[in-house]
């Protein structure tokens, strides 16, 4: 089966075109593509928005996407749509230019589909060019699916222009009208699409994110407690994810401040991820004199992160909006219980009182209480590791492959 993946970016840090692509979305998309490509019956090709020459990576072909490719394949209808989008949509000038370029790019996408003749197309994410990609795939008649790794249109904390948030509803509505399969990563996402958008979910499939349940590569080993000068008696709480308003690490700082010293002295929180708040997190930690209890570790490469899970004791996720929460499942794999809020989309899929401690409202006091309860409870690490098997990569990839087969063999 020949599978064409369309998406904005992907995690491939050793390649110059993708060196800045390190989000959880980028990593998950790569993992899905890599695992699908491992099936000898599949031929996987990828086209992202990043400009790059054609190259091979493992069993994956990354197609050429250069300025010449775009310019040589511009069609008159693409120019008309680009001009329309530039003047019609009320958005900042730079965003209007980007949207226009995405319309000009459609000619090349059409050429790729025509030349490559994929059996199925898989679009990842509702991004700035999503509607134009969606419409192009509809016209080709090639079976395709769209995977949403989270809902952006219903969140006030995801900082993108409102214009793009509105695209989410438009695309979901169009997918429902045309019975285009949409996959989501949690039951909560399905519930919100039905309740908040008032759309049919008959075309929506639940495929939860997966975690690698296999032997980790231990060639890159570090002693976390030695690295961060952590007392042996202290528990390590991991907070993994880009430092953003939506990931809500600032509220974690406020929650720790409310704990009595005898509780704070029992743990250290390591916050791991790229800083998107211009130093506001470290400033907050310093202002509240919590440096002995919270440390910002910065971005950690994927091949090193297993050290933190293996030597950690808990996972803490305080996101305001989260489609799944991959660090939760990854923590389960290593036997770590999670502290998080009860209203996250994936709680119906992930929750078990033996693996998770919930804060039942969004107040800082509730989060403080959940942290306190979690570190005071005895957890069964082996039970949590077994529970993690529900979220294995094998289950996730099998479900994607089954959906591909269903659509191709219709």
Short mmCIF file of C-alpha atoms in Angstrom, two decimals:
data_model
loop_
_atom_site.label_atom_id
_atom_site.label_comp_id
_atom_site.label_asym_id
_atom_site.label_seq_id
_atom_site.Cartn_x
_atom_site.Cartn_y
_atom_site.Cartn_z
CA UNK A 1 0.00 0.00 0.00
CA UNK A 2 1.33 3.42 -0.96
CA UNK A 3 0.64 6.02 1.74
CA UNK A 4 1.15 9.76 1.22
CA UNK A 5 1.45 11.82 4.40
CA UNK A 6 0.67 15.53 4.30
CA UNK A 7 1.43 17.73 7.29
CA UNK A 8 3.13 20.93 8.43
CA UNK A 9 6.29 19.46 9.97
CA UNK A 10 7.91 16.40 11.50
CA UNK A 11 10.53 15.54 14.12
CA UNK A 12 13.80 14.88 12.31
CA UNK A 13 16.43 16.93 14.18
CA UNK A 14 19.44 15.71 12.20
CA UNK A 15 18.03 17.12 8.97
CA UNK A 16 18.53 20.87 8.42
CA UNK A 17 14.99 21.47 7.16
CA UNK A 18 13.46 20.06 10.35
CA UNK A 19 15.95 21.08 13.04
CA UNK A 20 13.43 23.39 14.73
CA UNK A 21 10.58 20.87 14.70
CA UNK A 22 10.54 19.44 18.22
CA UNK A 23 6.95 19.64 19.46
CA UNK A 24 5.00 16.66 20.73
CA UNK A 25 2.97 16.85 17.52
CA UNK A 26 6.13 16.60 15.39
CA UNK A 27 7.37 13.61 17.39
CA UNK A 28 4.09 11.72 17.30
CA UNK A 29 3.62 12.25 13.54
CA UNK A 30 7.12 10.91 12.91
CA UNK A 31 6.51 7.88 15.11
CA UNK A 32 3.28 7.04 13.28
CA UNK A 33 4.94 7.39 9.87
CA UNK A 34 8.01 5.38 10.87
CA UNK A 35 5.95 2.52 12.27
CA UNK A 36 3.66 2.38 9.23
CA UNK A 37 6.76 2.30 7.01
CA UNK A 38 8.13 -0.71 8.91
CA UNK A 39 5.44 -2.88 7.32
CA UNK A 40 7.10 -4.35 4.19
CA UNK A 41 3.79 -4.11 2.35
CA UNK A 42 3.71 -0.31 2.78
CA UNK A 43 5.46 2.32 0.70
CA UNK A 44 5.51 5.59 2.65
CA UNK A 45 6.07 9.03 1.12
CA UNK A 46 5.93 12.35 2.96
CA UNK A 47 5.30 15.94 1.88
CA UNK A 48 5.53 18.65 4.54
CA UNK A 49 5.29 22.42 4.39
CA UNK A 50 9.03 22.65 5.04
CA UNK A 51 11.19 23.46 2.03
CA UNK A 52 13.55 20.59 1.27
CA UNK A 53 15.14 18.56 -1.52
CA UNK A 54 14.01 14.94 -1.87
CA UNK A 55 15.76 12.52 0.47
CA UNK A 56 15.41 9.07 2.00
CA UNK A 57 15.26 8.39 5.73
CA UNK A 58 15.14 4.76 6.80
CA UNK A 59 12.22 3.37 4.74
CA UNK A 60 10.56 6.75 4.21
CA UNK A 61 10.80 8.97 1.12
CA UNK A 62 10.59 12.69 1.84
CA UNK A 63 9.47 14.32 -1.38
CA UNK A 64 11.07 17.43 -2.82
CA UNK A 65 9.36 20.65 -1.79
CA UNK A 66 11.31 23.64 -3.04
CA UNK A 67 10.42 27.14 -4.19
CA UNK A 68 10.97 25.95 -7.76
CA UNK A 69 8.51 23.09 -7.22
CA UNK A 70 5.87 25.58 -6.08
CA UNK A 71 6.50 28.20 -8.79
CA UNK A 72 6.65 25.71 -11.67
CA UNK A 73 3.28 24.22 -10.74
CA UNK A 74 1.23 27.35 -10.02
CA UNK A 75 -2.04 27.32 -11.93
CA UNK A 76 -4.23 30.28 -12.78
CA UNK A 77 -6.99 29.01 -10.48
CA UNK A 78 -4.45 28.88 -7.63
CA UNK A 79 -3.54 32.53 -8.24
CA UNK A 80 -7.21 33.53 -8.13
CA UNK A 81 -7.73 31.70 -4.84
CA UNK A 82 -4.54 33.20 -3.42
CA UNK A 83 -5.64 36.73 -4.30
CA UNK A 84 -9.11 36.10 -2.86
CA UNK A 85 -7.69 34.77 0.39
CA UNK A 86 -5.34 37.72 0.70
CA UNK A 87 -8.10 40.33 0.49
CA UNK A 88 -11.13 38.51 1.92
CA UNK A 89 -9.81 37.10 5.20
CA UNK A 90 -9.39 39.52 8.06
CA UNK A 91 -6.02 38.59 9.49
CA UNK A 92 -2.59 40.22 9.94
CA UNK A 93 -0.66 41.02 6.76
CA UNK A 94 1.96 38.33 7.34
CA UNK A 95 -0.74 35.70 7.87
CA UNK A 96 -2.54 36.74 4.70
CA UNK A 97 0.70 36.30 2.77
CA UNK A 98 1.16 32.80 4.24
CA UNK A 99 -2.40 31.82 3.36
CA UNK A 100 -1.91 33.07 -0.20
CA UNK A 101 1.29 31.03 -0.54
CA UNK A 102 -0.53 27.91 0.66
CA UNK A 103 -3.05 28.37 -2.14
CA UNK A 104 -0.21 28.76 -4.64
CA UNK A 105 1.25 25.50 -3.30
CA UNK A 106 -1.84 23.50 -4.28
CA UNK A 107 -0.67 23.04 -7.86
CA UNK A 108 2.37 21.16 -6.62
CA UNK A 109 0.34 19.02 -4.23
CA UNK A 110 -1.94 18.07 -7.13
CA UNK A 111 1.11 17.14 -9.21
CA UNK A 112 2.52 14.98 -6.40
CA UNK A 113 -0.76 13.09 -6.06
CA UNK A 114 -1.00 12.61 -9.83
CA UNK A 115 2.59 11.36 -10.20
CA UNK A 116 2.84 9.30 -7.03
CA UNK A 117 -0.61 7.68 -7.32
CA UNK A 118 -0.98 6.92 -3.58
CA UNK A 119 -3.53 4.38 -2.44
CA UNK A 120 -4.40 6.58 0.52
CA UNK A 121 -3.55 10.07 1.79
CA UNK A 122 -3.17 10.87 5.49
CA UNK A 123 -3.38 14.54 6.54
CA UNK A 124 -2.05 15.37 9.98
CA UNK A 125 -3.41 18.36 11.89
CA UNK A 126 -5.64 21.27 10.99
CA UNK A 127 -3.02 23.81 10.05
CA UNK A 128 -2.91 26.98 8.01
CA UNK A 129 -3.16 25.10 4.72
CA UNK A 130 -5.63 22.48 5.91
CA UNK A 131 -8.70 23.55 3.95
CA UNK A 132 -6.80 23.82 0.67
CA UNK A 133 -5.23 20.36 1.22
CA UNK A 134 -8.61 18.93 2.18
CA UNK A 135 -10.31 20.33 -0.93
CA UNK A 136 -7.50 19.06 -3.15
CA UNK A 137 -7.80 15.53 -1.76
CA UNK A 138 -11.58 15.61 -2.25
CA UNK A 139 -11.14 16.48 -5.93
CA UNK A 140 -8.63 13.72 -6.59
CA UNK A 141 -10.96 10.96 -5.45
CA UNK A 142 -8.09 9.26 -3.60
CA UNK A 143 -9.24 7.92 -0.20
CA UNK A 144 -7.93 10.09 2.62
CA UNK A 145 -8.19 10.62 6.35
CA UNK A 146 -7.48 13.56 8.64
CA UNK A 147 -5.92 13.07 12.08
CA UNK A 148 -6.45 15.69 14.78
CA UNK A 149 -3.85 15.60 17.55
CA UNK A 150 -5.84 18.09 19.59
CA UNK A 151 -8.60 20.68 19.22
CA UNK A 152 -7.32 24.22 18.66
CA UNK A 153 -10.54 26.02 17.84
CA UNK A 154 -12.08 25.60 21.28
CA UNK A 155 -9.10 26.81 23.32
CA UNK A 156 -8.36 30.34 24.47
CA UNK A 157 -4.84 29.38 25.53
CA UNK A 158 -3.50 28.22 22.15
CA UNK A 159 -1.98 31.35 20.65
CA UNK A 160 -2.83 31.33 16.97
CA UNK A 161 -5.00 33.83 15.05
CA UNK A 162 -8.75 33.33 15.41
CA UNK A 163 -8.94 32.94 11.64
CA UNK A 164 -7.12 29.61 11.87
CA UNK A 165 -9.15 28.46 14.85
CA UNK A 166 -12.31 28.92 12.79
CA UNK A 167 -10.83 26.66 10.11
CA UNK A 168 -11.15 23.74 12.52
CA UNK A 169 -14.95 23.99 12.61
CA UNK A 170 -15.13 24.51 8.83
CA UNK A 171 -13.00 21.46 8.13
CA UNK A 172 -14.82 19.24 10.62
CA UNK A 173 -18.16 20.32 9.16
CA UNK A 174 -16.97 19.62 5.62
CA UNK A 175 -15.57 16.24 6.66
CA UNK A 176 -18.92 15.29 8.20
CA UNK A 177 -20.81 16.41 5.09
CA UNK A 178 -18.54 14.38 2.79
CA UNK A 179 -18.15 11.42 5.17
CA UNK A 180 -14.38 11.84 5.25
CA UNK A 181 -12.85 9.81 8.11
CA UNK A 182 -11.37 11.93 10.89
CA UNK A 183 -9.34 10.28 13.63
CA UNK A 184 -8.93 11.81 17.07
CA UNK A 185 -6.77 10.77 20.00
CA UNK A 186 -9.27 10.83 22.87
CA UNK A 187 -12.94 10.31 23.66
CA UNK A 188 -13.08 13.80 25.13
CA UNK A 189 -12.31 15.26 21.71
CA UNK A 190 -15.26 13.39 20.21
CA UNK A 191 -17.50 14.65 23.00
CA UNK A 192 -16.46 18.26 22.47
CA UNK A 193 -16.91 18.08 18.68
CA UNK A 194 -20.45 16.83 19.27
CA UNK A 195 -21.36 19.17 22.13
CA UNK A 196 -19.46 22.39 21.35
CA UNK A 197 -19.49 22.30 17.57
CA UNK A 198 -22.87 20.53 17.35
CA UNK A 199 -21.56 18.31 14.55
CA UNK A 200 -22.18 14.68 13.70
CA UNK A 201 -19.39 12.36 14.84
CA UNK A 202 -20.41 9.37 12.70
CA UNK A 203 -17.27 9.86 10.57
CA UNK A 204 -14.92 10.19 13.56
CA UNK A 205 -12.72 7.34 14.77
CA UNK A 206 -10.91 7.12 18.11
CA UNK A 207 -7.27 6.06 17.83
CA UNK A 208 -5.41 6.94 21.02
CA UNK A 209 -1.73 7.83 20.92
CA UNK A 210 0.66 4.98 21.62
CA UNK A 211 3.82 4.47 23.62
CA UNK A 212 6.75 2.26 22.72
CA UNK A 213 6.42 -0.79 24.94
CA UNK A 214 9.84 -2.22 24.18
CA UNK A 215 13.41 -2.18 25.40
CA UNK A 216 14.85 1.34 25.56
CA UNK A 217 18.22 2.17 24.05
CA UNK A 218 20.45 2.79 27.06
CA UNK A 219 23.49 4.08 25.19
CA UNK A 220 22.87 7.60 26.49
CA UNK A 221 22.79 7.26 30.27
CA UNK A 222 22.93 10.08 32.83
CA UNK A 223 22.40 10.18 36.59
CA UNK A 224 19.52 12.65 36.98
CA UNK A 225 20.01 13.28 40.69
CA UNK A 226 23.70 13.93 40.16
CA UNK A 227 23.04 16.07 37.09
CA UNK A 228 20.66 18.39 38.97
CA UNK A 229 22.16 18.02 42.45
CA UNK A 230 19.03 16.40 43.87
CA UNK A 231 19.16 14.91 47.35
CA UNK A 232 18.75 11.11 47.31
CA UNK A 233 15.80 11.34 49.68
CA UNK A 234 13.77 13.50 47.31
CA UNK A 235 11.19 12.22 44.85
CA UNK A 236 11.38 13.51 41.26
CA UNK A 237 8.22 14.91 39.66
CA UNK A 238 8.47 15.28 35.87
CA UNK A 239 6.62 17.97 33.94
CA UNK A 240 7.32 17.35 30.24
CA UNK A 241 6.16 19.62 27.41
CA UNK A 242 6.94 22.95 25.79
CA UNK A 243 6.73 25.82 28.28
CA UNK A 244 3.64 27.69 27.10
CA UNK A 245 0.54 29.35 28.47
CA UNK A 246 -1.49 26.31 27.46
CA UNK A 247 0.85 23.81 29.14
CA UNK A 248 0.32 25.92 32.25
CA UNK A 249 3.63 25.41 34.07
CA UNK A 250 3.21 28.78 35.80
CA UNK A 251 0.25 27.44 37.79
CA UNK A 252 2.42 24.55 38.93
CA UNK A 253 4.82 27.08 40.48
CA UNK A 254 1.90 28.77 42.26
CA UNK A 255 0.61 25.41 43.48
CA UNK A 256 3.97 24.39 44.95
CA UNK A 257 4.21 27.72 46.80
CA UNK A 258 1.07 26.81 48.79
CA UNK A 259 2.52 23.56 50.13
CA UNK A 260 4.04 23.52 53.64
CA UNK A 261 7.83 23.20 53.71
CA UNK A 262 7.74 19.68 55.17
CA UNK A 263 5.88 18.54 52.03
CA UNK A 264 7.94 20.59 49.56
CA UNK A 265 11.13 19.07 50.98
CA UNK A 266 9.97 15.62 49.86
CA UNK A 267 10.28 16.32 46.10
CA UNK A 268 11.79 18.30 43.25
CA UNK A 269 9.89 19.14 40.08
CA UNK A 270 11.88 19.02 36.84
CA UNK A 271 10.21 21.02 34.06
CA UNK A 272 11.39 19.80 30.65
CA UNK A 273 10.65 21.47 27.30
CA UNK A 274 11.43 24.39 25.03
CA UNK A 275 10.73 27.78 26.63
CA UNK A 276 8.07 29.69 24.69
CA UNK A 277 7.41 32.23 27.48
CA UNK A 278 10.64 34.23 27.22
CA UNK A 279 11.94 33.26 30.64
CA UNK A 280 8.70 33.91 32.54
CA UNK A 281 8.82 30.46 34.16
CA UNK A 282 12.30 30.79 35.62
CA UNK A 283 11.47 34.33 36.73
CA UNK A 284 8.35 33.08 38.57
CA UNK A 285 10.33 30.29 40.25
CA UNK A 286 12.98 32.78 41.40
CA UNK A 287 10.50 35.40 42.59
CA UNK A 288 8.71 32.85 44.76
CA UNK A 289 12.04 31.50 46.07
CA UNK A 290 11.23 27.96 44.93
CA UNK A 291 14.57 27.12 43.29
CA UNK A 292 15.09 24.26 45.76
CA UNK A 293 11.81 22.65 44.73
CA UNK A 294 11.43 23.38 40.99
CA UNK A 295 14.12 23.36 38.30
CA UNK A 296 13.81 24.17 34.62
CA UNK A 297 15.82 21.61 32.64
CA UNK A 298 15.21 23.02 29.15
CA UNK A 299 14.60 20.91 26.04
CA UNK A 300 15.81 17.31 26.25
CA UNK A 301 16.39 15.26 23.09
CA UNK A 302 14.05 12.35 22.54
CA UNK A 303 16.83 9.75 22.80
CA UNK A 304 17.69 11.07 26.28
CA UNK A 305 14.24 11.51 27.79
CA UNK A 306 13.99 7.86 28.89
CA UNK A 307 16.57 8.67 31.60
CA UNK A 308 14.10 11.04 33.22
CA UNK A 309 11.20 8.62 33.10
CA UNK A 310 13.28 5.73 34.44
CA UNK A 311 14.62 7.78 37.36
CA UNK A 312 11.49 9.84 38.01
CA UNK A 313 8.70 9.09 40.47
CA UNK A 314 5.66 10.99 39.14
CA UNK A 315 4.43 12.81 36.03
CA UNK A 316 2.69 16.16 36.46
CA UNK A 317 0.60 17.58 33.61
CA UNK A 318 -1.28 20.83 34.22
CA UNK A 319 -2.30 21.71 30.63
CA UNK A 320 -5.38 23.84 30.09
CA UNK A 321 -6.13 22.02 26.84
CA UNK A 322 -4.68 18.63 25.84
CA UNK A 323 -5.87 16.16 23.24
CA UNK A 324 -4.20 13.17 24.88
CA UNK A 325 -1.21 13.94 27.10
CA UNK A 326 1.52 11.66 25.79
CA UNK A 327 3.73 12.18 28.83
CA UNK A 328 1.00 10.52 30.92
CA UNK A 329 1.11 7.29 28.92
CA UNK A 330 4.91 7.43 28.65
CA UNK A 331 5.05 7.77 32.41
CA UNK A 332 2.78 4.75 32.80
CA UNK A 333 5.20 2.71 30.69
CA UNK A 334 7.92 3.46 33.25
CA UNK A 335 5.61 2.84 36.22
CA UNK A 336 5.02 6.50 37.08
CA UNK A 337 1.62 7.73 38.33
CA UNK A 338 0.29 11.01 36.95
CA UNK A 339 -1.02 14.14 38.65
CA UNK A 340 -3.35 16.10 36.38
CA UNK A 341 -6.70 17.88 36.01
CA UNK A 342 -9.89 15.88 35.65
CA UNK A 343 -11.27 17.87 32.70
CA UNK A 344 -8.62 16.94 30.10
CA UNK A 345 -9.99 15.31 26.95
CA UNK A 346 -8.22 11.98 27.47
CA UNK A 347 -9.18 11.39 31.12
CA UNK A 348 -12.03 9.00 30.12
CA UNK A 349 -9.44 6.98 28.17
CA UNK A 350 -6.56 7.14 30.66
CA UNK A 351 -8.03 7.29 34.16
CA UNK A 352 -7.66 4.59 36.78
CA UNK A 353 -7.41 5.45 40.46
CA UNK A 354 -4.37 3.16 40.72
CA UNK A 355 -2.40 5.14 38.14
CA UNK A 356 -3.58 8.74 38.45
CA UNK A 357 -4.33 11.49 40.98
CA UNK A 358 -6.79 14.10 39.78
CA UNK A 359 -7.39 17.74 40.63
CA UNK A 360 -11.15 18.11 40.26
CA UNK A 361 -11.32 21.82 39.56
CA UNK A 362 -9.00 24.37 37.98
CA UNK A 363 -8.06 26.23 41.15
CA UNK A 364 -4.45 26.37 42.27
CA UNK A 365 -5.54 24.99 45.64
CA UNK A 366 -6.99 21.90 43.96
CA UNK A 367 -3.71 21.27 42.12
CA UNK A 368 -1.77 21.76 45.36
CA UNK A 369 -3.99 19.21 47.07
CA UNK A 370 -3.54 16.69 44.24
CA UNK A 371 0.26 17.00 44.44
CA UNK A 372 0.12 16.51 48.20
CA UNK A 373 -2.10 13.44 47.94
CA UNK A 374 0.00 11.89 45.17
CA UNK A 375 3.30 12.06 47.04
CA UNK A 376 1.63 10.74 50.20
CA UNK A 377 0.18 7.67 48.48
CA UNK A 378 1.86 4.32 47.91
CA UNK A 379 1.79 3.43 44.20
CA UNK A 380 2.28 0.02 42.61
CA UNK A 381 4.82 0.62 39.81
CA UNK A 382 4.42 -2.86 38.32
CA UNK A 383 0.64 -2.45 38.09
CA UNK A 384 1.12 0.90 36.32
CA UNK A 385 3.57 -0.66 33.83
CA UNK A 386 1.04 -3.37 33.00
CA UNK A 387 -1.69 -0.77 32.65
CA UNK A 388 0.47 1.04 30.07
CA UNK A 389 0.10 -1.89 27.66
CA UNK A 390 -3.34 -0.52 26.76
CA UNK A 391 -1.55 2.36 25.05
CA UNK A 392 1.10 0.47 23.08
CA UNK A 393 2.38 1.54 19.68
CA UNK A 394 1.28 -1.79 18.28
CA UNK A 395 -2.36 -1.05 19.14
CA UNK A 396 -2.17 2.44 17.64
CA UNK A 397 -0.47 1.39 14.39
CA UNK A 398 -2.78 -1.61 13.99
CA UNK A 399 -5.82 0.67 14.18
CA UNK A 400 -4.42 3.12 11.60
CA UNK A 401 -3.57 0.24 9.26
CA UNK A 402 -7.04 -1.26 9.68
CA UNK A 403 -8.61 2.07 8.75
CA UNK A 404 -6.34 2.36 5.69
CA UNK A 405 -7.30 -1.15 4.59
CA UNK A 406 -11.00 -0.43 5.09
CA UNK A 407 -10.90 2.70 2.93
CA UNK A 408 -8.69 1.29 0.19
CA UNK A 409 -10.74 -1.89 -0.14
CA UNK A 410 -14.15 -0.20 -0.16
#
